[in-house]
Short mmCIF file of C-alpha atoms in Angstrom, two decimals:
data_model
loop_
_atom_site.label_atom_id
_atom_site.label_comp_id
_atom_site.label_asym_id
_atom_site.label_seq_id
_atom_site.Cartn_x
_atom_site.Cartn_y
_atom_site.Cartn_z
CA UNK A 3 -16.88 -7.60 -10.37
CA UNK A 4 -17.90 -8.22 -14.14
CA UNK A 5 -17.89 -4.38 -15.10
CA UNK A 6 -15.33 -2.39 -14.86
CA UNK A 7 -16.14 1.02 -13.62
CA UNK A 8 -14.94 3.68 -16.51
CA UNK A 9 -14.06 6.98 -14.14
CA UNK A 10 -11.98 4.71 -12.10
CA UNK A 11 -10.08 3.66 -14.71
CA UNK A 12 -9.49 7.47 -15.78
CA UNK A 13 -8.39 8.02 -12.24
CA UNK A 14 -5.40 5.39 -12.83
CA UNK A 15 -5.01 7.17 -16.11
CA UNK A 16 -4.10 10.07 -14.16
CA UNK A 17 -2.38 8.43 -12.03
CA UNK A 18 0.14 6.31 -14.37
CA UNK A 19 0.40 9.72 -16.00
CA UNK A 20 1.61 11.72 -12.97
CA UNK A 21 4.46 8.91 -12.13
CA UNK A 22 5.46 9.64 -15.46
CA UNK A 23 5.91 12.35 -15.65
CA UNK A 24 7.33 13.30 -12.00
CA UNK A 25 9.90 10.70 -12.90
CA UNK A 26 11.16 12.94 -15.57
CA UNK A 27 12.44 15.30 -12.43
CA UNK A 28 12.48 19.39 -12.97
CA UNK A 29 12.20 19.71 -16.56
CA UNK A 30 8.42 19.26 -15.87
CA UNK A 31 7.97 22.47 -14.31
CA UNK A 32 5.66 23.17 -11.62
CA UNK A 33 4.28 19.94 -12.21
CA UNK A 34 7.19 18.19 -10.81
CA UNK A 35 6.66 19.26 -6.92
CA UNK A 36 2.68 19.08 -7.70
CA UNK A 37 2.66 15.32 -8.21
CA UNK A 38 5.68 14.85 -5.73
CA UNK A 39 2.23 15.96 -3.35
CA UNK A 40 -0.14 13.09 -4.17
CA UNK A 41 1.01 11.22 -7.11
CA UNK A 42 1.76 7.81 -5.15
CA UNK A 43 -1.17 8.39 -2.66
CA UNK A 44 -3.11 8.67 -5.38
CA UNK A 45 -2.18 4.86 -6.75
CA UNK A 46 -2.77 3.08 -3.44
CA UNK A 47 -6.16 5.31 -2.41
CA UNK A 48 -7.96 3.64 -6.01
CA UNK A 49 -6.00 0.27 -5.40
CA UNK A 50 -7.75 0.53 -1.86
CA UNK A 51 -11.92 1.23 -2.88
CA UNK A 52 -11.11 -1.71 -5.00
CA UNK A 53 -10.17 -3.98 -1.64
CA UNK A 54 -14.26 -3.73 -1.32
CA UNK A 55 -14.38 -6.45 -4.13
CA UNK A 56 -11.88 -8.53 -2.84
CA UNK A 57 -14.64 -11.51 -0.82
CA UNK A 58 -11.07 -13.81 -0.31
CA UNK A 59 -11.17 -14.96 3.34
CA UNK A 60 -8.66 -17.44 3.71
CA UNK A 61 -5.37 -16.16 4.09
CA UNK A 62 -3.14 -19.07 1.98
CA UNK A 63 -5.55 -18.27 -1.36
CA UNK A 64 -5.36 -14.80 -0.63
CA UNK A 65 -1.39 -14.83 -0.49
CA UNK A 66 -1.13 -17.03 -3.57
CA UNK A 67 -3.67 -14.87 -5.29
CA UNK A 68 -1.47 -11.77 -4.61
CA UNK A 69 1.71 -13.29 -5.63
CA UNK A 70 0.66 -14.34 -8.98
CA UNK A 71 -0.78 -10.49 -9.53
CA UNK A 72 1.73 -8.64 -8.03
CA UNK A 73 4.82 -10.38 -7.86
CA UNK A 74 5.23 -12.54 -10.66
CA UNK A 75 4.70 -9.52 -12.63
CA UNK A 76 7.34 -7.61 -10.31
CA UNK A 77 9.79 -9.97 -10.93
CA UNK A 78 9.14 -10.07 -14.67
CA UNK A 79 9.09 -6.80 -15.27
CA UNK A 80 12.59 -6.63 -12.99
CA UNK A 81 14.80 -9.19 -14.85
CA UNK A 82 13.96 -7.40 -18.21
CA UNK A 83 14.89 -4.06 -16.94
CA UNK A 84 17.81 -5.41 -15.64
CA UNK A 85 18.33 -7.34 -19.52
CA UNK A 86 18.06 -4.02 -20.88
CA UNK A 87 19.84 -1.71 -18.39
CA UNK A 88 23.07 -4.19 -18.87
CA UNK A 89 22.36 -3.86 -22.81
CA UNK A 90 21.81 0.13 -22.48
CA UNK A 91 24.34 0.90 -20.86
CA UNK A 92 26.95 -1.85 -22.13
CA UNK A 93 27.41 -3.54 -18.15
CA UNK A 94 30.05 -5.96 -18.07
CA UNK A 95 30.82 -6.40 -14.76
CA UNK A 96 29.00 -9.44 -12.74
CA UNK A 97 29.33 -7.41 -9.77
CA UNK A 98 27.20 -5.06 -10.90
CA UNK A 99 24.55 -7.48 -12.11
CA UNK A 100 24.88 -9.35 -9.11
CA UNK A 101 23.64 -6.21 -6.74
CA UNK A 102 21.30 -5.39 -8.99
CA UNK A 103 19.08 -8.73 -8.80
CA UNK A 104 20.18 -8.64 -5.18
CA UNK A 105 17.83 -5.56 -4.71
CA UNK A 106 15.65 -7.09 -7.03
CA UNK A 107 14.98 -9.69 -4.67
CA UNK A 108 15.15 -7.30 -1.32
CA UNK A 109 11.56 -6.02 -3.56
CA UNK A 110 13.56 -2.75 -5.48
CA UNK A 111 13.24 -0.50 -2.13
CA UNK A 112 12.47 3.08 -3.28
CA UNK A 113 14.83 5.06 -4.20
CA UNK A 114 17.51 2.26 -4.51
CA UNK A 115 16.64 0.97 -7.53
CA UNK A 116 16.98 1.90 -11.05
CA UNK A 117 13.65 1.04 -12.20
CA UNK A 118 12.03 3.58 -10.23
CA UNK A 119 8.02 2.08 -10.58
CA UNK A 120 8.49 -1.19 -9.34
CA UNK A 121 8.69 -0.36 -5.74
CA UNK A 122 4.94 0.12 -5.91
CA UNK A 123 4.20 -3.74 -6.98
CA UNK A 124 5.59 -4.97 -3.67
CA UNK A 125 4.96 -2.23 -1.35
CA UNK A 126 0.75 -2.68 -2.98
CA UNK A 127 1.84 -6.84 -2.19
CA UNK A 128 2.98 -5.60 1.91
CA UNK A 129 -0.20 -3.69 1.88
CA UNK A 130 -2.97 -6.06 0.91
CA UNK A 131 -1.50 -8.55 3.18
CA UNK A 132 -1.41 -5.83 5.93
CA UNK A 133 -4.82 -5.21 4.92
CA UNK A 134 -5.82 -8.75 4.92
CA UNK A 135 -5.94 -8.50 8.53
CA UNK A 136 -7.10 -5.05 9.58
CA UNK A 137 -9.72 -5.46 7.43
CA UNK A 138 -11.23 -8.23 10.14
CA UNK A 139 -11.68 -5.56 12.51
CA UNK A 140 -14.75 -4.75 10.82
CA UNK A 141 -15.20 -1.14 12.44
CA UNK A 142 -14.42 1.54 9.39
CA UNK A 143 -13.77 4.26 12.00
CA UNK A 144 -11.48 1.54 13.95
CA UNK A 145 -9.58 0.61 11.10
CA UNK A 146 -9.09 4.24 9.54
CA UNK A 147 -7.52 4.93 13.57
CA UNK A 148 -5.08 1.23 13.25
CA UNK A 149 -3.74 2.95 10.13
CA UNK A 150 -3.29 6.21 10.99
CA UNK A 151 -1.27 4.39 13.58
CA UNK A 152 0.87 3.14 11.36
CA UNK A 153 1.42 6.02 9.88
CA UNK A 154 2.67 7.94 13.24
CA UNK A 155 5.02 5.26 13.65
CA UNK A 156 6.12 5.80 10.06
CA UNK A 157 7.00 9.20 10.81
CA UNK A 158 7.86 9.16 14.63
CA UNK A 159 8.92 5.87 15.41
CA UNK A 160 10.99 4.07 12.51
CA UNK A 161 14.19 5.97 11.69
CA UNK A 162 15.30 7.22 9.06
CA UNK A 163 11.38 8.04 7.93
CA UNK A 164 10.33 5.29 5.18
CA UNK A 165 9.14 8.77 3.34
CA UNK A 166 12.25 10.25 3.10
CA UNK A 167 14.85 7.12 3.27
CA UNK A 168 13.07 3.75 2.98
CA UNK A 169 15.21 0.94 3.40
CA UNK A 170 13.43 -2.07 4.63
CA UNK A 171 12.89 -5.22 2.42
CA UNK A 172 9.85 -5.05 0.03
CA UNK A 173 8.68 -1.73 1.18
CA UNK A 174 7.36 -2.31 4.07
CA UNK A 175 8.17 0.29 6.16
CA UNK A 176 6.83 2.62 3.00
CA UNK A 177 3.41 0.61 3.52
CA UNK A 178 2.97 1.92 6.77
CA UNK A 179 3.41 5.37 5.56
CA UNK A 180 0.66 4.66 2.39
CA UNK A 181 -1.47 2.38 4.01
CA UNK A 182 -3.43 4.79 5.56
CA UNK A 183 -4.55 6.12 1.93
CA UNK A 184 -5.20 2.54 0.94
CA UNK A 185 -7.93 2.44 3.77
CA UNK A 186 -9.74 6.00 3.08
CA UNK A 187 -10.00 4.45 -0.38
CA UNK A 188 -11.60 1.15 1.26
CA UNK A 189 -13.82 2.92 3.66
CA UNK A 190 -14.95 5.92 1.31
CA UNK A 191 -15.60 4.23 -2.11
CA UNK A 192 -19.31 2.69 -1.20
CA UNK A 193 -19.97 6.43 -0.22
CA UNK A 194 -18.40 7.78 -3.26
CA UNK A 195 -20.11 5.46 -6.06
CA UNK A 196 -23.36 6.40 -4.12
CA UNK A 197 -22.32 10.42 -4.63
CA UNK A 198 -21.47 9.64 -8.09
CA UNK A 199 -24.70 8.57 -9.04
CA UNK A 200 -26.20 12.13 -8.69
CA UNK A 201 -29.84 10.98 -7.97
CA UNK A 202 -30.90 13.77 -6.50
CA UNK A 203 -29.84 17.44 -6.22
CA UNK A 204 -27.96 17.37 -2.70
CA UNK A 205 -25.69 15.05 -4.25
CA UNK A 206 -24.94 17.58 -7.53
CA UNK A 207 -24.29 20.47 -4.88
CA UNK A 208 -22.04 18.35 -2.96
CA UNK A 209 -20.26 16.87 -6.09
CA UNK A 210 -19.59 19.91 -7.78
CA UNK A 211 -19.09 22.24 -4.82
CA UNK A 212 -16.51 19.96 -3.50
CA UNK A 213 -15.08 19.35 -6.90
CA UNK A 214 -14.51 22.97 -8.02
CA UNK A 215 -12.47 22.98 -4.44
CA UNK A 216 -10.66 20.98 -4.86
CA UNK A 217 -9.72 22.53 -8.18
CA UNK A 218 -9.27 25.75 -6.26
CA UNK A 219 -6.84 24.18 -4.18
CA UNK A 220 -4.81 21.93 -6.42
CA UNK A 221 -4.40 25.02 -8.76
CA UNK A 222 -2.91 27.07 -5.83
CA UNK A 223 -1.28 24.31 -4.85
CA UNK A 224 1.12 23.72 -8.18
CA UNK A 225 1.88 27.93 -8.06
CA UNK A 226 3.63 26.62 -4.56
CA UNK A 227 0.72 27.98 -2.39
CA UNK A 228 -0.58 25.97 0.30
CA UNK A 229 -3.38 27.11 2.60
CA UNK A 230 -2.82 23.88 5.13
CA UNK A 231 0.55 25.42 6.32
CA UNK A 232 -0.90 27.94 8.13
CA UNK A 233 -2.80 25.93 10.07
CA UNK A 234 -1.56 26.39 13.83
CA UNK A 235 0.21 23.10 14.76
CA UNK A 236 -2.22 21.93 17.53
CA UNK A 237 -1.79 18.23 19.08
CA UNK A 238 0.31 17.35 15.88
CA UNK A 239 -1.91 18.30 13.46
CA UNK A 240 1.30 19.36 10.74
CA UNK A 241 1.49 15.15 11.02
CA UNK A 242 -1.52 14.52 9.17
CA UNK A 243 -1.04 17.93 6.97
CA UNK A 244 0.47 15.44 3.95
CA UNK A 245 -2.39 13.47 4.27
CA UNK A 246 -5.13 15.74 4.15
CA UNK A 247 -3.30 18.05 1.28
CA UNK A 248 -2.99 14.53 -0.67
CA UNK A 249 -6.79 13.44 -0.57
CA UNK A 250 -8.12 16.93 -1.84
CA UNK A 251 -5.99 17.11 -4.40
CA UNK A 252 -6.92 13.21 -5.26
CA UNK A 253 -10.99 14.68 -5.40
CA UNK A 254 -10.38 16.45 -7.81
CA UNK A 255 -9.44 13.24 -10.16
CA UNK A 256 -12.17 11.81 -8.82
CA UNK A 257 -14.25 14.67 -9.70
CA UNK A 258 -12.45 15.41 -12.90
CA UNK A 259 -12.96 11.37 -13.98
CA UNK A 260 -16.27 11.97 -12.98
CA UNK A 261 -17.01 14.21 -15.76
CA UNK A 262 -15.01 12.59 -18.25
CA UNK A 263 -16.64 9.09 -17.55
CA UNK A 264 -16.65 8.45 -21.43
CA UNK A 265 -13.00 9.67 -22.92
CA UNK A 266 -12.34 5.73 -23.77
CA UNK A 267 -8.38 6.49 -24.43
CA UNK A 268 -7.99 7.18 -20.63
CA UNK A 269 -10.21 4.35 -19.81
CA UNK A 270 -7.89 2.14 -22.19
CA UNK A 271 -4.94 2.72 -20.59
CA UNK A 272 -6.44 3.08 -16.74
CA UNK A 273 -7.01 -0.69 -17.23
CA UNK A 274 -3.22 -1.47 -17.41
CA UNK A 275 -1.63 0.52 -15.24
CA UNK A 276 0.01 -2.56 -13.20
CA UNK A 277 1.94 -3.16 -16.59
CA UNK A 278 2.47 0.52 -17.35
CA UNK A 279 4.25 0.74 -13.64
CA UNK A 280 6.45 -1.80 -14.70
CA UNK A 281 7.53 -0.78 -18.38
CA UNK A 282 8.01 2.96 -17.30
CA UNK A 283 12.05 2.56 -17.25
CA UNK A 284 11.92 0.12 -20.67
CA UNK A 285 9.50 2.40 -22.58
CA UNK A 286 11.20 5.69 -21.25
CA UNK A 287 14.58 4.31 -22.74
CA UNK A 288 13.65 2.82 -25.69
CA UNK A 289 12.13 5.88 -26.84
CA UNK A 290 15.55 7.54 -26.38
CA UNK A 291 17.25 5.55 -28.15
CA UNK A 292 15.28 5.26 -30.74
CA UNK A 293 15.17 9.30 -31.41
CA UNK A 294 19.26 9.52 -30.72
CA UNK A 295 19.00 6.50 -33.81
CA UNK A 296 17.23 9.00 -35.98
CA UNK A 297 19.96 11.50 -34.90
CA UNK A 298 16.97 13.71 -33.13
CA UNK A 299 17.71 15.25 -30.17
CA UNK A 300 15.13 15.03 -27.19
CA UNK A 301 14.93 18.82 -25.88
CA UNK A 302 12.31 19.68 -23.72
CA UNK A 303 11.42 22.69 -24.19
CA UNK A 304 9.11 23.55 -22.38
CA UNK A 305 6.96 22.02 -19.28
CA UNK A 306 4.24 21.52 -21.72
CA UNK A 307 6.81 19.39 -24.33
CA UNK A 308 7.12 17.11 -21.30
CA UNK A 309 3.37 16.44 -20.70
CA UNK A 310 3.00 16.18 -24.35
CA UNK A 311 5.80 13.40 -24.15
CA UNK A 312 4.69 11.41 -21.56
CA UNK A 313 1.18 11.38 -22.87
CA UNK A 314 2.96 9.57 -25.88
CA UNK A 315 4.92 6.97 -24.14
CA UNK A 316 1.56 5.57 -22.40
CA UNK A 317 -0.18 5.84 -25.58
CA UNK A 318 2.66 3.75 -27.70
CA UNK A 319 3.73 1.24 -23.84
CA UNK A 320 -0.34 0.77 -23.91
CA UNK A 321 -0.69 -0.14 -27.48
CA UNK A 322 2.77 -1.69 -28.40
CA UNK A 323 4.12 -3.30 -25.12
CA UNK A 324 1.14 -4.17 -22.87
CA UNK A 325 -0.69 -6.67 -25.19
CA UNK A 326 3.10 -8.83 -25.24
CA UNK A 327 3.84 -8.41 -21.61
CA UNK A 328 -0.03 -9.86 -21.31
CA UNK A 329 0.54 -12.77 -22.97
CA UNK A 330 3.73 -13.61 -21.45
CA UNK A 331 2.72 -13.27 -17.85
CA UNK A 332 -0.31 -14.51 -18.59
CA UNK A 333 0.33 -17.65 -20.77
CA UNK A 334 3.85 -18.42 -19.54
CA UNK A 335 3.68 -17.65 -15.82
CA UNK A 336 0.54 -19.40 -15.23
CA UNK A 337 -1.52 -16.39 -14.41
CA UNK A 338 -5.19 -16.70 -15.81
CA UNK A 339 -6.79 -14.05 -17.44
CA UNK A 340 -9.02 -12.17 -15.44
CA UNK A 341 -10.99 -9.05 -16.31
CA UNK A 342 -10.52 -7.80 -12.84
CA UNK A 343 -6.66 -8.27 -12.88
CA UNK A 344 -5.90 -4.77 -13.47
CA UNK A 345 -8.73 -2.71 -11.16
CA UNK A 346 -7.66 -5.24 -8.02
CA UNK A 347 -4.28 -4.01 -8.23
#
């Protein structure tokens, strides 16, 4: 793939951006239990219509391939938040080190590791190689029902539920749970650039009709109103309820990206959001210190301050930290540059 695509790379902007900010817990608002809804969908959906590029068919390259993308960079990005957490916080004990690049190397499973982002980088790693072999089926319909599947037996059959208390190594039993929105964005996206195209006027009726519904719906949605809960809970229908309420609010970024095809700042930092993942605990506390330095307190004051904020740290992680954390996974660690590299992951 030689061009990159600019409205998907406004959909990671929006999606770096609502990681970010959910990250920064309550003091965001309403906004905090809106992304909670479809923020992390949302990352492995547009990591999924890019599988359609991905022509790799023998499983060793593939694997190799992967590891230099994703988990070279996971591991990178892990030891220096682990250099700086031990230098933030002033961590002498080799105890604490010790478990800490202990769960490094279990993959950071959510929610038991510091550096909150990173779980993404190897649950995306348990997911393309997941992928690798569903994707032989060949049947969309079949493979949208095999993960589906795995997504029951996220929520049914592996306890605790990965979605509320993951603890297997490298996220896997998380990928079953997201793997599902990894293949809607595989199966959908030749359908979707097709839409996007608008050639003729059925396709502008059903782009913006189901774009301003999606609007609708998301906007009700972050006021804490939720049509899909009152639908009656028929052969387990309330299941799939997280699913469905995820991909309409995902439209409308796709809609929304869509009509913004040209704001180049989005598309700058939609290209890196592999790096941007893994600098969100580095940036987040660097900026802290740095205004606690200039004895400036950081006071949100507002939910707005706090979208305002994390519109900043992308803008100053994309333009001050992404171009060195390039070059040293790049030069250093073997990886070759590729102009793909970020819209495959």
């Amino acid at each position: 793939m030689k061009n990159r695509i600019n409205w998907v790379d406004i959909i990671k902007f929006f999606g770096i951006f609502t990681i970010y900010l959910g990250h920064f817990g309550e003091v965001a608002g309403l906004g905090y239990g809106f992304v909670y809804s479809h923020h992390v969908p949302l990352f492995f959906l547009v990591s999924g219509c890019m599988e359609i590029y991905n022509q790799e068919k023998n499983l060793g390259k593939s694997v190799i391939g992967n590891i230099k993308k994703i988990v070279i960079p996971f591991f990178f990005f892990g030891i220096v938040s682990i250099v700086f957490n031990v230098l933030l916080n002033n961590i002498s004990s080799l105890n604490e080190i010790k478990n800490m690049l202990i769960s490094l190397a279990k993959g950071a499973i959510r929610n038991d590791f510091f550096a909150g982002g990173l779980w993404f980088l190897t649950c995306l790693f348990v997911i393309k190689l997941e992928f690798y072999f569903i994707k032989k089926v060949k049947i969309k319909s079949l493979i949208i029902i095999i993960c589906l599947c795995m997504y029951y037996i996220s929520e049914r059959v592996i306890s605790p539920r990965p979605i509320l208390q993951p603890h297997w190594i490298y996220n896997i039993d998380s990928s079953f749970y997201y793997i599902i929105f990894y293949a809607i964005g595989y199966v959908s996206f030749p359908k979707i650039q097709k839409l996007f195209q608008l050639e003729n006027k059925r396709n502008h009726i059903i782009f913006y009709t189901a774009g301003i519904m999606s609007i609708l719906y998301a906007a009700f949605l972050f006021f804490g109103k939720d049509f899909l809960t009152k639908i009656p809970d028929v052969l387990y229908i309330s299941l799939f309820i997280p699913i469905v309420r995820a991909v309409i609010v995902i439209w409308m970024y796709f809609f929304v990206a869509r009509c913004c095809n040209n704001i180049q700042v989005m598309v700058d930092i939609g290209k890196n959001t592999l790096y941007l993942c893994g600098t969100e605990y580095i940036i987040k506390n660097v900026m802290a210190c740095i205004i606690s330095t200039l004895c400036l307190g950081l006071n949100f004051i507002s939910p707005i301050s706090v979208y305002i904020y994390t519109y900043i740290l992308l803008l100053l992680a994309n333009k001050y930290f992404v171009p060195i954390e390039k070059r040293i996974i790049m030069r250093h660690m073997c990886l070759r540059k590729n102009k793909n590299f970020s819209h495959k992951n």
